[in-house]
PDB file of C-alpha atoms in Angstrom:
ATOM      1  CA  ASP E 210      83.662 124.405 114.965  1.00 70.00           C
ATOM      2  CA  GLN E 211      83.726 120.725 114.086  1.00 82.00           C
ATOM      3  CA  GLN E 212      84.405 120.277 110.377  1.00 91.00           C
ATOM      4  CA  VAL E 213      84.218 116.500 110.595  1.00 93.00           C
ATOM      5  CA  LYS E 214      81.339 114.982 112.526  1.00 93.00           C
ATOM      6  CA  GLN E 215      80.559 111.502 113.713  1.00 94.00           C
ATOM      7  CA  ASN E 216      77.071 111.784 115.122  1.00 91.00           C
ATOM      8  CA  SER E 217      76.864 108.284 116.549  1.00 94.00           C
ATOM      9  CA  PRO E 218      79.058 107.971 119.628  1.00 93.00           C
ATOM     10  CA  SER E 219      78.475 104.220 119.806  1.00 96.00           C
ATOM     11  CA  LEU E 220      77.290 101.264 117.753  1.00 97.00           C
ATOM     12  CA  SER E 221      76.648  97.641 118.694  1.00 97.00           C
ATOM     13  CA  VAL E 222      76.555  94.870 116.101  1.00 97.00           C
ATOM     14  CA  GLN E 223      76.263  91.093 116.232  1.00 97.00           C
ATOM     15  CA  GLU E 224      79.290  89.103 115.151  1.00 97.00           C
ATOM     16  CA  GLY E 225      79.142  88.238 111.461  1.00 96.00           C
ATOM     17  CA  ARG E 226      76.832  91.101 110.578  1.00 97.00           C
ATOM     18  CA  ILE E 227      77.718  94.326 108.810  1.00 97.00           C
ATOM     19  CA  SER E 228      78.909  97.381 110.749  1.00 98.00           C
ATOM     20  CA  ILE E 229      78.293 100.760 109.149  1.00 98.00           C
ATOM     21  CA  LEU E 230      80.024 103.789 110.617  1.00 98.00           C
ATOM     22  CA  ASN E 231      79.085 107.207 109.318  1.00 97.00           C
ATOM     23  CA  CYS E 232      80.881 110.502 109.007  1.00 97.00           C
ATOM     24  CA  ASP E 233      79.796 113.910 107.715  1.00 97.00           C
ATOM     25  CA  TYR E 234      81.954 116.877 106.821  1.00 96.00           C
ATOM     26  CA  THR E 235      81.310 120.521 106.101  1.00 95.00           C
ATOM     27  CA  ASN E 236      84.363 121.669 104.164  1.00 92.00           C
ATOM     28  CA  SER E 237      83.966 121.042 100.431  1.00 92.00           C
ATOM     29  CA  MET E 238      87.717 121.565  99.983  1.00 91.00           C
ATOM     30  CA  PHE E 239      88.541 118.276 101.708  1.00 93.00           C
ATOM     31  CA  ASP E 240      90.051 115.962  99.109  1.00 91.00           C
ATOM     32  CA  TYR E 241      91.420 113.051 101.113  1.00 92.00           C
ATOM     33  CA  PHE E 242      89.644 111.003 103.755  1.00 95.00           C
ATOM     34  CA  LEU E 243      90.909 108.396 106.176  1.00 94.00           C
ATOM     35  CA  TRP E 244      89.567 106.023 108.801  1.00 96.00           C
ATOM     36  CA  TYR E 245      91.532 105.187 111.922  1.00 96.00           C
ATOM     37  CA  LYS E 246      90.909 102.562 114.565  1.00 96.00           C
ATOM     38  CA  LYS E 247      91.857 103.041 118.195  1.00 94.00           C
ATOM     39  CA  TYR E 248      92.171 100.549 121.039  1.00 93.00           C
ATOM     40  CA  PRO E 249      92.376 101.731 124.667  1.00 89.00           C
ATOM     41  CA  ALA E 250      95.805 102.975 125.746  1.00 86.00           C
ATOM     42  CA  GLU E 251      97.088 102.906 122.160  1.00 91.00           C
ATOM     43  CA  GLY E 252      97.423 105.488 119.430  1.00 93.00           C
ATOM     44  CA  PRO E 253      95.070 105.475 116.437  1.00 94.00           C
ATOM     45  CA  THR E 254      96.084 103.104 113.648  1.00 94.00           C
ATOM     46  CA  PHE E 255      95.342 103.698 110.003  1.00 93.00           C
ATOM     47  CA  LEU E 256      92.673 101.511 108.411  1.00 95.00           C
ATOM     48  CA  ILE E 257      91.761 102.755 104.968  1.00 95.00           C
ATOM     49  CA  SER E 258      91.667 105.938 102.935  1.00 94.00           C
ATOM     50  CA  ILE E 259      89.943 107.368  99.898  1.00 95.00           C
ATOM     51  CA  SER E 260      90.702 110.212  97.564  1.00 93.00           C
ATOM     52  CA  SER E 261      87.947 112.572  96.510  1.00 93.00           C
ATOM     53  CA  ILE E 262      88.281 111.396  92.910  1.00 94.00           C
ATOM     54  CA  LYS E 263      86.886 108.015  93.941  1.00 96.00           C
ATOM     55  CA  ASP E 264      83.605 106.980  95.510  1.00 96.00           C
ATOM     56  CA  LYS E 265      84.638 103.598  96.861  1.00 97.00           C
ATOM     57  CA  ASN E 266      87.740 101.900  98.169  1.00 97.00           C
ATOM     58  CA  GLU E 267      87.949  98.360  99.465  1.00 97.00           C
ATOM     59  CA  ASP E 268      90.557  96.575 101.562  1.00 95.00           C
ATOM     60  CA  GLY E 269      89.692  93.138 102.875  1.00 95.00           C
ATOM     61  CA  SER E 270      86.656  93.372 105.122  1.00 95.00           C
ATOM     62  CA  PHE E 271      86.751  97.188 105.090  1.00 97.00           C
ATOM     63  CA  THR E 272      85.077  99.335 102.456  1.00 98.00           C
ATOM     64  CA  VAL E 273      84.857 103.098 102.492  1.00 98.00           C
ATOM     65  CA  PHE E 274      82.213 104.937 100.494  1.00 98.00           C
ATOM     66  CA  LEU E 275      82.363 108.630  99.671  1.00 97.00           C
ATOM     67  CA  ASN E 276      79.366 110.715  98.631  1.00 97.00           C
ATOM     68  CA  LYS E 277      80.775 114.140  97.794  1.00 95.00           C
ATOM     69  CA  SER E 278      77.445 115.753  96.997  1.00 95.00           C
ATOM     70  CA  ALA E 279      76.158 114.822 100.440  1.00 96.00           C
ATOM     71  CA  LYS E 280      79.526 115.445 102.106  1.00 97.00           C
ATOM     72  CA  HIS E 281      79.243 112.035 103.681  1.00 97.00           C
ATOM     73  CA  LEU E 282      81.451 109.035 104.015  1.00 96.00           C
ATOM     74  CA  SER E 283      80.921 105.674 105.581  1.00 98.00           C
ATOM     75  CA  LEU E 284      82.963 102.684 106.621  1.00 98.00           C
ATOM     76  CA  HIS E 285      81.516  99.221 106.143  1.00 98.00           C
ATOM     77  CA  ILE E 286      82.961  96.251 107.997  1.00 97.00           C
ATOM     78  CA  VAL E 287      81.834  92.870 106.710  1.00 96.00           C
ATOM     79  CA  PRO E 288      81.809  90.517 108.484  1.00 96.00           C
ATOM     80  CA  SER E 289      82.147  92.175 111.869  1.00 97.00           C
ATOM     81  CA  GLN E 290      84.295  90.291 114.383  1.00 96.00           C
ATOM     82  CA  PRO E 291      84.813  90.809 118.122  1.00 96.00           C
ATOM     83  CA  GLY E 292      88.378  91.959 117.392  1.00 95.00           C
ATOM     84  CA  ASP E 293      86.913  94.866 115.454  1.00 96.00           C
ATOM     85  CA  SER E 294      85.565  96.338 118.694  1.00 97.00           C
ATOM     86  CA  ALA E 295      87.321  99.688 119.040  1.00 97.00           C
ATOM     87  CA  VAL E 296      86.796 103.402 118.568  1.00 95.00           C
ATOM     88  CA  TYR E 297      86.757 104.435 114.912  1.00 97.00           C
ATOM     89  CA  PHE E 298      87.718 107.933 113.821  1.00 95.00           C
ATOM     90  CA  CYS E 299      87.183 109.445 110.430  1.00 96.00           C
ATOM     91  CA  ALA E 300      89.496 112.211 109.289  1.00 94.00           C
ATOM     92  CA  ALA E 301      89.654 114.606 106.366  1.00 94.00           C
ATOM     93  CA  GLN E 302      92.394 116.640 104.759  1.00 89.00           C
ATOM     94  CA  THR E 303      92.836 119.342 102.136  1.00 84.00           C
ATOM     95  CA  GLY E 304      95.966 118.906 100.049  1.00 73.00           C
ATOM     96  CA  ALA E 305      99.036 119.087 102.231  1.00 66.00           C
ATOM     97  CA  ASN E 306      97.241 120.560 105.181  1.00 66.00           C
ATOM     98  CA  ASN E 307      96.487 119.026 108.512  1.00 74.00           C
ATOM     99  CA  LEU E 308      94.003 116.287 109.328  1.00 83.00           C
ATOM    100  CA  PHE E 309      90.662 117.121 110.890  1.00 89.00           C
ATOM    101  CA  PHE E 310      89.290 114.299 113.000  1.00 91.00           C
ATOM    102  CA  GLY E 311      85.772 113.400 114.024  1.00 92.00           C
ATOM    103  CA  THR E 312      85.019 112.662 117.670  1.00 90.00           C
ATOM    104  CA  GLY E 313      84.876 108.913 117.102  1.00 93.00           C
ATOM    105  CA  THR E 314      82.346 106.070 117.208  1.00 95.00           C
ATOM    106  CA  ARG E 315      82.786 103.222 119.648  1.00 96.00           C
ATOM    107  CA  LEU E 316      81.991  99.937 117.906  1.00 97.00           C
ATOM    108  CA  THR E 317      81.124  96.892 119.984  1.00 97.00           C
ATOM    109  CA  VAL E 318      80.835  93.580 118.180  1.00 97.00           C
ATOM    110  CA  ILE E 319      78.843  91.135 120.241  1.00 96.00           C
ATOM    111  CA  PRO E 320      79.897  87.468 119.982  1.00 94.00           C
TER     112      PRO E 320
ATOM    113  CA  ASP A 211     110.898  99.750 112.818  1.00 62.00           C
ATOM    114  CA  ALA A 212     109.790 100.527 116.377  1.00 80.00           C
ATOM    115  CA  GLY A 213     107.139 102.970 115.255  1.00 93.00           C
ATOM    116  CA  VAL A 214     106.603 106.384 116.796  1.00 96.00           C
ATOM    117  CA  ILE A 215     107.956 106.494 120.332  1.00 97.00           C
ATOM    118  CA  GLN A 216     106.575 108.821 122.984  1.00 97.00           C
ATOM    119  CA  SER A 217     107.712 109.437 126.527  1.00 97.00           C
ATOM    120  CA  PRO A 218     106.606 109.480 129.215  1.00 97.00           C
ATOM    121  CA  ARG A 219     103.484 107.355 128.826  1.00 96.00           C
ATOM    122  CA  HIS A 220     101.934 108.912 131.896  1.00 97.00           C
ATOM    123  CA  GLU A 221     102.656 112.209 133.599  1.00 97.00           C
ATOM    124  CA  VAL A 222     101.070 113.548 136.746  1.00 97.00           C
ATOM    125  CA  THR A 223     102.061 117.022 137.804  1.00 96.00           C
ATOM    126  CA  GLU A 224     100.819 119.926 139.833  1.00 96.00           C
ATOM    127  CA  MET A 225      99.398 123.119 138.462  1.00 96.00           C
ATOM    128  CA  GLY A 226     102.094 125.615 137.635  1.00 96.00           C
ATOM    129  CA  GLN A 227     104.783 123.068 136.906  1.00 97.00           C
ATOM    130  CA  GLU A 228     106.551 122.725 133.567  1.00 97.00           C
ATOM    131  CA  VAL A 229     105.779 119.620 131.539  1.00 97.00           C
ATOM    132  CA  THR A 230     107.830 118.300 128.620  1.00 98.00           C
ATOM    133  CA  LEU A 231     106.547 115.571 126.340  1.00 98.00           C
ATOM    134  CA  ARG A 232     108.896 113.808 123.945  1.00 98.00           C
ATOM    135  CA  CYS A 233     108.524 112.133 120.583  1.00 98.00           C
ATOM    136  CA  LYS A 234     110.740 110.141 118.256  1.00 98.00           C
ATOM    137  CA  PRO A 235     109.181 109.814 114.790  1.00 97.00           C
ATOM    138  CA  ILE A 236     109.634 106.917 112.409  1.00 96.00           C
ATOM    139  CA  SER A 237     112.970 107.199 110.643  1.00 95.00           C
ATOM    140  CA  GLY A 238     112.648 108.763 107.212  1.00 93.00           C
ATOM    141  CA  HIS A 239     109.329 110.440 107.865  1.00 94.00           C
ATOM    142  CA  ASP A 240     109.449 114.108 106.935  1.00 92.00           C
ATOM    143  CA  TYR A 241     106.305 115.180 108.764  1.00 93.00           C
ATOM    144  CA  LEU A 242     105.668 115.236 112.504  1.00 95.00           C
ATOM    145  CA  PHE A 243     102.381 116.119 114.152  1.00 94.00           C
ATOM    146  CA  TRP A 244     101.318 116.807 117.748  1.00 96.00           C
ATOM    147  CA  TYR A 245      97.687 116.139 118.678  1.00 95.00           C
ATOM    148  CA  ARG A 246      95.660 116.464 121.855  1.00 95.00           C
ATOM    149  CA  GLN A 247      92.691 114.251 122.636  1.00 92.00           C
ATOM    150  CA  THR A 248      89.981 115.277 125.082  1.00 88.00           C
ATOM    151  CA  MET A 249      86.495 113.957 125.685  1.00 81.00           C
ATOM    152  CA  MET A 250      84.913 117.233 124.684  1.00 80.00           C
ATOM    153  CA  ARG A 251      86.870 118.050 121.535  1.00 81.00           C
ATOM    154  CA  GLY A 252      88.215 114.714 120.344  1.00 83.00           C
ATOM    155  CA  LEU A 253      91.541 114.717 118.484  1.00 89.00           C
ATOM    156  CA  GLU A 254      92.856 118.172 117.685  1.00 90.00           C
ATOM    157  CA  LEU A 255      96.003 119.043 115.811  1.00 91.00           C
ATOM    158  CA  LEU A 256      98.258 121.344 117.814  1.00 94.00           C
ATOM    159  CA  ILE A 257     101.202 121.807 115.465  1.00 94.00           C
ATOM    160  CA  TYR A 258     103.018 120.052 112.657  1.00 93.00           C
ATOM    161  CA  PHE A 259     106.539 120.127 111.267  1.00 94.00           C
ATOM    162  CA  ASN A 260     107.943 119.399 107.829  1.00 93.00           C
ATOM    163  CA  ASN A 261     111.672 118.669 107.681  1.00 94.00           C
ATOM    164  CA  ASN A 262     112.016 119.981 111.253  1.00 95.00           C
ATOM    165  CA  VAL A 263     110.388 123.314 110.429  1.00 95.00           C
ATOM    166  CA  PRO A 264     107.074 124.267 112.076  1.00 94.00           C
ATOM    167  CA  ILE A 265     104.483 124.695 109.316  1.00 91.00           C
ATOM    168  CA  ASP A 266     101.202 125.273 111.121  1.00 88.00           C
ATOM    169  CA  ASP A 267     100.920 126.031 114.832  1.00 91.00           C
ATOM    170  CA  SER A 268      97.431 127.507 114.693  1.00 88.00           C
ATOM    171  CA  GLY A 269      96.151 124.727 116.932  1.00 89.00           C
ATOM    172  CA  MET A 270      98.445 125.576 119.828  1.00 93.00           C
ATOM    173  CA  PRO A 271      95.993 126.769 122.482  1.00 87.00           C
ATOM    174  CA  GLU A 272      98.053 129.564 123.981  1.00 85.00           C
ATOM    175  CA  ASP A 273     101.518 130.842 124.679  1.00 91.00           C
ATOM    176  CA  ARG A 274     101.989 128.364 127.489  1.00 95.00           C
ATOM    177  CA  PHE A 275     102.436 125.707 124.801  1.00 96.00           C
ATOM    178  CA  SER A 276     105.582 125.450 122.698  1.00 97.00           C
ATOM    179  CA  ALA A 277     107.029 122.776 120.429  1.00 97.00           C
ATOM    180  CA  LYS A 278     110.444 122.210 118.972  1.00 97.00           C
ATOM    181  CA  MET A 279     112.044 119.807 116.568  1.00 97.00           C
ATOM    182  CA  PRO A 280     115.831 120.211 116.850  1.00 96.00           C
ATOM    183  CA  ASN A 281     116.515 117.331 114.487  1.00 95.00           C
ATOM    184  CA  ALA A 282     114.748 114.751 112.331  1.00 94.00           C
ATOM    185  CA  SER A 283     114.540 112.193 115.108  1.00 95.00           C
ATOM    186  CA  PHE A 284     113.289 114.193 118.073  1.00 96.00           C
ATOM    187  CA  SER A 285     110.563 116.625 119.021  1.00 98.00           C
ATOM    188  CA  THR A 286     109.279 118.086 122.270  1.00 98.00           C
ATOM    189  CA  LEU A 287     106.019 119.653 123.349  1.00 98.00           C
ATOM    190  CA  LYS A 288     106.347 121.854 126.412  1.00 98.00           C
ATOM    191  CA  ILE A 289     103.655 123.329 128.620  1.00 97.00           C
ATOM    192  CA  GLN A 290     104.736 126.041 131.009  1.00 96.00           C
ATOM    193  CA  PRO A 291     103.032 126.658 133.343  1.00 96.00           C
ATOM    194  CA  SER A 292     100.650 123.725 133.256  1.00 96.00           C
ATOM    195  CA  GLU A 293      96.986 124.057 134.252  1.00 96.00           C
ATOM    196  CA  PRO A 294      94.342 121.440 135.144  1.00 96.00           C
ATOM    197  CA  ARG A 295      92.541 122.081 131.824  1.00 94.00           C
ATOM    198  CA  ASP A 296      95.638 120.824 130.009  1.00 96.00           C
ATOM    199  CA  SER A 297      94.872 117.321 131.257  1.00 96.00           C
ATOM    200  CA  ALA A 298      94.461 115.158 128.145  1.00 96.00           C
ATOM    201  CA  VAL A 299      96.165 112.494 126.073  1.00 96.00           C
ATOM    202  CA  TYR A 300      98.821 113.954 123.787  1.00 98.00           C
ATOM    203  CA  PHE A 301      99.709 112.048 120.637  1.00 97.00           C
ATOM    204  CA  CYS A 302     102.625 112.424 118.318  1.00 97.00           C
ATOM    205  CA  ALA A 303     102.362 111.154 114.731  1.00 95.00           C
ATOM    206  CA  SER A 304     104.648 111.056 111.727  1.00 95.00           C
ATOM    207  CA  SER A 305     104.178 110.522 108.024  1.00 92.00           C
ATOM    208  CA  LEU A 306     106.179 110.215 104.825  1.00 89.00           C
ATOM    209  CA  ARG A 307     104.040 112.715 102.991  1.00 81.00           C
ATOM    210  CA  THR A 308     100.847 114.657 103.270  1.00 75.00           C
ATOM    211  CA  PRO A 309      98.116 113.974 102.401  1.00 75.00           C
ATOM    212  CA  GLY A 310      98.655 110.444 103.503  1.00 79.00           C
ATOM    213  CA  GLU A 311      98.641 107.995 106.340  1.00 86.00           C
ATOM    214  CA  GLN A 312      99.929 109.233 109.667  1.00 90.00           C
ATOM    215  CA  PHE A 313     101.465 106.785 112.126  1.00 93.00           C
ATOM    216  CA  PHE A 314     100.617 107.544 115.728  1.00 95.00           C
ATOM    217  CA  GLY A 315     102.574 106.939 118.888  1.00 96.00           C
ATOM    218  CA  PRO A 316     100.929 105.404 121.975  1.00 95.00           C
ATOM    219  CA  GLY A 317     100.285 108.813 123.529  1.00 96.00           C
ATOM    220  CA  THR A 318     101.159 110.511 126.798  1.00 97.00           C
ATOM    221  CA  ARG A 319      98.375 110.778 129.353  1.00 97.00           C
ATOM    222  CA  LEU A 320      98.880 114.057 131.191  1.00 97.00           C
ATOM    223  CA  THR A 321      97.122 114.822 134.444  1.00 97.00           C
ATOM    224  CA  VAL A 322      97.550 118.257 135.967  1.00 97.00           C
ATOM    225  CA  LEU A 323      96.311 118.459 139.545  1.00 96.00           C
TER     226      LEU A 323
END
């Protein structure tokens, strides 16, 4: 039973444009959300997080939006660059409990 | 800091053999996590430790899997006996606190023939 879902397995975007990666969750008890980026043959690396008391968090070219009523979060990358091509995972957590990961979205930024 | 260190990076073994995966967390991190990544199920938490004590092992698939953390700088994940369906990438991660950012190792790609 997947509590965190990324319904788009892949996304292609032109360099310089905006990339929007989406994530849905089912557990209303989740109160902390994270995005990770993964390159081949490497472990996931942390990108950005957001607490459930906020609806937006921004860090450089990355912005995460949280819509609690819709149980939806998204990651915006502006501008998208070829180096951003990777697999992006969203993850959710309740308090001190473990992280639940989505299945990932492969982003390809086309030069 | 060298980050989370995992060994071996690749392991190929035959069905029925014992497999031991190793992890060294980032110094000072109190939490250690073991994950498994497969195409079908993505990243799944197997077990996590806090201050060397197992807290939640509900993700361990069956009794063939066991994990230990004898001290703050070392953990093992053992599969005995291994089966072809155990083939996956196994990640170790550590963190200062939870909830919070987890730092992942490079993973061990396990192939069971």
